[in-house]
Amino acid sequence: MTEPLRLVVLVSGSGSNLQAVLDAEAAGAPFLVLAVGADRDGTGGAERASSRGVPTFVSRVADHDTRADWDAALTRLLDAYDPDLVVSAGFMKVLGPAVLGAHRVVNTHPALLPSFPGAHGVRDALAHGVRVTGCTCHWVDAGVDTGPIIEQRAVRVEDGDTVETLHERIKVEERAMLVDVLTRLAADRSWRTPLP
Ligand code: GAR
């Protein structure tokens, strides 16, 4: 049997995507969550990790003199786990060059990129009046939600949707998409070429 894909998952909020990854791992999916990192204290994601016995760490931008110092500190925290892949699952910070130079990172985003990047993908799609939106899993590059797309799932906007109702339906698709993508990346590791 091939070795499981070793993951560190980064979160900022409730961590329902993380939960889907942990549940899939428990059900035999070919990956292993080594640790969960957050950019703030008291996230639901860290709580979910702890209740499964998964180590957690917090790295707050505000605890560093510069953004570059935070980037370097987060890189060291990630390095310590030596993951195959870092998963940004509701992590609401743009990762810096040190992290991206040392680690492969995938992100999940609640809109059909390249439409509606940024921190308010659901709100912006709804405000624009689109009838179909969805979610995207992509490689992270130096831009904001600009990296190569790995997978997308579509979700219809229903009359009367609010940001909350729409986001909840997107997240159902997003959790399944993320687990499918990680399963595929575990099965075919040809993406693991050396970082430039
Ligand atoms: C997810 O919908 C994720 O795509 C989004 O935050 C949510 C986190 O939910 N991320 C972004 O908007 C990043 N731009 P979760 O904490 O329940 O997994």
Short mmCIF file of C-alpha atoms and ligand atoms in Angstrom, two decimals:
data_model
loop_
_atom_site.label_atom_id
_atom_site.label_comp_id
_atom_site.label_asym_id
_atom_site.label_seq_id
_atom_site.Cartn_x
_atom_site.Cartn_y
_atom_site.Cartn_z
CA MET A 1 0.00 0.00 0.00
CA THR A 2 1.26 3.49 -0.82
CA GLU A 3 2.06 5.83 2.02
CA PRO A 4 -0.75 8.25 2.95
CA LEU A 5 -0.46 11.82 1.70
CA ARG A 6 0.80 13.81 4.68
CA LEU A 7 -1.17 17.04 5.16
CA VAL A 8 -1.10 20.15 7.28
CA VAL A 9 -4.44 21.96 7.12
CA LEU A 10 -4.69 25.73 7.68
CA VAL A 11 -7.98 27.20 8.99
CA SER A 12 -9.40 30.50 10.21
CA GLY A 13 -12.98 29.56 11.09
CA SER A 14 -15.41 26.80 11.81
CA GLY A 15 -13.40 24.14 9.99
CA SER A 16 -16.21 22.16 8.35
CA ASN A 17 -13.94 21.45 5.37
CA LEU A 18 -11.28 20.24 7.79
CA GLN A 19 -13.92 18.03 9.42
CA ALA A 20 -14.71 16.44 6.07
CA VAL A 21 -11.00 15.70 5.57
CA LEU A 22 -10.68 14.21 9.08
CA ASP A 23 -13.82 12.12 8.56
CA ALA A 24 -12.57 10.85 5.21
CA GLU A 25 -9.21 9.98 6.78
CA ALA A 26 -10.98 8.07 9.56
CA ALA A 27 -12.98 6.22 6.90
CA GLY A 28 -9.79 5.07 5.19
CA ALA A 29 -9.00 7.82 2.66
CA PRO A 30 -5.32 7.83 1.63
CA PHE A 31 -4.24 10.90 3.56
CA LEU A 32 -3.14 11.81 7.07
CA VAL A 33 -3.66 15.16 8.80
CA LEU A 34 -0.41 15.74 10.70
CA ALA A 35 -1.44 19.07 12.21
CA VAL A 36 -3.87 21.96 11.92
CA GLY A 37 -2.68 25.57 11.93
CA ALA A 38 -4.72 28.72 12.43
CA ASP A 39 -4.06 32.43 12.04
CA ARG A 40 -6.08 33.27 15.17
CA ASP A 41 -7.00 31.84 18.56
CA GLY A 42 -10.18 29.97 19.29
CA THR A 43 -11.13 28.63 15.87
CA GLY A 44 -13.69 25.87 15.52
CA GLY A 45 -11.18 24.21 13.23
CA ALA A 46 -8.57 23.91 15.98
CA GLU A 47 -11.24 22.55 18.32
CA ARG A 48 -12.24 19.91 15.77
CA ALA A 49 -8.59 18.93 15.37
CA SER A 50 -7.96 18.69 19.12
CA SER A 51 -11.01 16.52 19.63
CA ARG A 52 -9.45 14.06 17.16
CA GLY A 53 -6.05 14.24 18.86
CA VAL A 54 -4.51 16.16 15.95
CA PRO A 55 -1.83 18.69 17.03
CA THR A 56 -2.63 22.37 16.47
CA PHE A 57 -0.65 25.59 16.25
CA VAL A 58 -1.52 29.27 15.96
CA SER A 59 0.50 31.83 14.02
CA ARG A 60 -0.90 35.35 14.24
CA VAL A 61 0.27 38.10 11.92
CA ALA A 62 -0.14 40.60 14.78
CA ASP A 63 2.48 38.78 16.86
CA HIS A 64 5.19 39.63 14.31
CA ASP A 65 6.89 42.90 13.43
CA THR A 66 6.37 42.45 9.70
CA ARG A 67 4.35 40.29 7.37
CA ALA A 68 7.64 38.77 6.18
CA ASP A 69 8.46 37.72 9.76
CA TRP A 70 5.06 36.03 10.00
CA ASP A 71 5.65 34.31 6.68
CA ALA A 72 9.01 32.99 7.93
CA ALA A 73 7.53 31.86 11.25
CA LEU A 74 4.65 30.04 9.55
CA THR A 75 7.15 28.37 7.21
CA ARG A 76 9.12 27.07 10.18
CA LEU A 77 5.95 25.71 11.80
CA LEU A 78 5.00 23.94 8.58
CA ASP A 79 8.56 22.67 8.02
CA ALA A 80 8.46 20.96 11.41
CA TYR A 81 5.75 18.58 10.14
CA ASP A 82 7.40 18.00 6.75
CA PRO A 83 4.03 17.66 4.96
CA ASP A 84 3.64 16.52 1.37
CA LEU A 85 0.95 19.14 0.95
CA VAL A 86 -0.49 22.12 2.82
CA VAL A 87 -4.26 22.57 2.55
CA SER A 88 -5.71 26.06 2.96
CA ALA A 89 -9.31 25.28 3.99
CA GLY A 90 -10.98 28.53 4.95
CA PHE A 91 -7.63 30.15 5.83
CA MET A 92 -8.28 33.88 5.43
CA LYS A 93 -4.70 35.06 4.91
CA VAL A 94 -2.66 35.42 1.76
CA LEU A 95 0.37 33.15 2.10
CA GLY A 96 3.78 34.69 1.56
CA PRO A 97 6.79 33.77 -0.57
CA ALA A 98 8.59 31.83 2.17
CA VAL A 99 5.69 29.40 2.67
CA LEU A 100 5.08 29.10 -1.06
CA GLY A 101 8.78 28.57 -1.77
CA ALA A 102 8.94 25.66 0.65
CA HIS A 103 5.54 23.97 0.40
CA ARG A 104 2.95 22.88 -2.14
CA VAL A 105 -0.35 24.46 -1.16
CA VAL A 106 -3.91 23.89 -2.37
CA ASN A 107 -6.77 26.22 -1.48
CA THR A 108 -10.51 25.85 -1.54
CA HIS A 109 -12.59 28.87 -2.53
CA PRO A 110 -16.38 29.38 -2.44
CA ALA A 111 -16.86 30.64 -6.02
CA LEU A 112 -16.10 29.58 -9.56
CA LEU A 113 -12.69 31.18 -10.11
CA PRO A 114 -11.50 33.27 -11.84
CA SER A 115 -14.81 34.96 -10.95
CA PHE A 116 -15.19 36.39 -7.47
CA PRO A 117 -11.76 35.89 -5.87
CA GLY A 118 -10.93 37.23 -2.43
CA ALA A 119 -12.46 37.08 1.01
CA HIS A 120 -16.12 37.52 -0.04
CA GLY A 121 -16.64 35.15 -2.95
CA VAL A 122 -20.19 34.18 -1.98
CA ARG A 123 -21.34 37.71 -1.24
CA ASP A 124 -19.80 39.09 -4.43
CA ALA A 125 -21.34 36.38 -6.64
CA LEU A 126 -24.78 36.95 -5.11
CA ALA A 127 -24.47 40.73 -5.46
CA HIS A 128 -23.51 40.33 -9.12
CA GLY A 129 -26.70 38.37 -9.75
CA VAL A 130 -25.16 35.17 -11.14
CA ARG A 131 -27.54 32.19 -11.40
CA VAL A 132 -24.78 29.61 -11.05
CA THR A 133 -21.81 29.79 -8.71
CA GLY A 134 -19.90 27.09 -6.87
CA CYS A 135 -16.49 26.26 -5.50
CA THR A 136 -12.95 25.82 -6.76
CA CYS A 137 -9.93 23.91 -5.54
CA HIS A 138 -6.68 25.32 -6.92
CA TRP A 139 -2.93 25.39 -6.45
CA VAL A 140 -1.84 28.46 -4.53
CA ASP A 141 0.51 30.91 -6.22
CA ALA A 142 1.57 34.42 -5.24
CA GLY A 143 -1.73 35.98 -6.34
CA VAL A 144 -5.09 36.08 -4.61
CA ASP A 145 -6.96 32.93 -5.78
CA THR A 146 -5.12 32.98 -9.13
CA GLY A 147 -3.31 29.62 -9.14
CA PRO A 148 -4.00 26.72 -11.53
CA ILE A 149 -7.45 25.23 -11.09
CA ILE A 150 -7.63 21.58 -10.03
CA GLU A 151 -11.40 21.06 -9.69
CA GLN A 152 -14.68 22.95 -9.58
CA ARG A 153 -18.29 22.17 -8.62
CA ALA A 154 -21.32 24.22 -9.67
CA VAL A 155 -24.17 25.31 -7.38
CA ARG A 156 -27.36 27.03 -8.56
CA VAL A 157 -28.41 30.28 -6.92
CA GLU A 158 -32.03 29.95 -5.75
CA ASP A 159 -34.52 32.80 -5.53
CA GLY A 160 -34.38 34.24 -2.03
CA ASP A 161 -30.88 32.98 -1.32
CA THR A 162 -28.90 34.92 1.26
CA VAL A 163 -25.13 34.82 1.58
CA GLU A 164 -25.62 32.33 4.41
CA THR A 165 -28.02 29.93 2.64
CA LEU A 166 -25.98 29.99 -0.55
CA HIS A 167 -22.70 29.49 1.29
CA GLU A 168 -24.10 26.50 3.18
CA ARG A 169 -25.09 24.79 -0.11
CA ILE A 170 -21.71 25.63 -1.65
CA LYS A 171 -19.95 24.17 1.38
CA VAL A 172 -21.74 20.84 0.93
CA GLU A 173 -20.21 20.61 -2.57
CA GLU A 174 -16.92 22.08 -1.42
CA ARG A 175 -16.33 19.48 1.28
CA ALA A 176 -16.92 16.61 -1.17
CA MET A 177 -14.75 18.32 -3.79
CA LEU A 178 -11.86 18.78 -1.35
CA VAL A 179 -11.93 15.14 -0.26
CA ASP A 180 -12.05 14.01 -3.91
CA VAL A 181 -9.14 16.27 -4.87
CA LEU A 182 -6.96 15.11 -1.97
CA THR A 183 -7.77 11.49 -2.81
CA ARG A 184 -6.69 12.09 -6.41
CA LEU A 185 -3.52 13.94 -5.38
CA ALA A 186 -2.69 11.03 -3.07
CA ALA A 187 -3.15 8.50 -5.86
CA ASP A 188 -1.14 10.36 -8.51
CA ARG A 189 1.86 12.18 -7.06
CA SER A 190 3.26 13.35 -10.38
CA TRP A 191 2.61 16.90 -9.09
CA ARG A 192 5.45 16.39 -6.62
CA THR A 193 8.17 17.82 -8.83
CA PRO A 194 10.87 19.77 -6.97
CA LEU A 195 9.97 23.36 -6.20
CA PRO A 196 11.94 25.78 -8.38
C1 GAR B 1 -15.11 27.87 2.91
O1 GAR B 1 -16.29 28.07 2.15
C2 GAR B 1 -13.91 28.36 2.14
O2 GAR B 1 -14.00 28.19 0.76
C3 GAR B 1 -13.92 29.81 2.49
O3 GAR B 1 -14.20 29.84 3.85
C4 GAR B 1 -15.09 28.76 4.14
C5 GAR B 1 -14.56 28.03 5.35
O4 GAR B 1 -15.51 27.16 5.86
N1 GAR B 1 -12.67 30.42 2.16
C6 GAR B 1 -12.57 31.61 1.61
O5 GAR B 1 -13.51 32.35 1.42
C7 GAR B 1 -11.15 32.02 1.26
N2 GAR B 1 -11.16 33.07 0.30
P1 GAR B 1 -15.12 26.11 6.99
O6 GAR B 1 -14.31 26.87 8.06
O7 GAR B 1 -16.43 25.63 7.53
O8 GAR B 1 -14.32 25.03 6.36
#
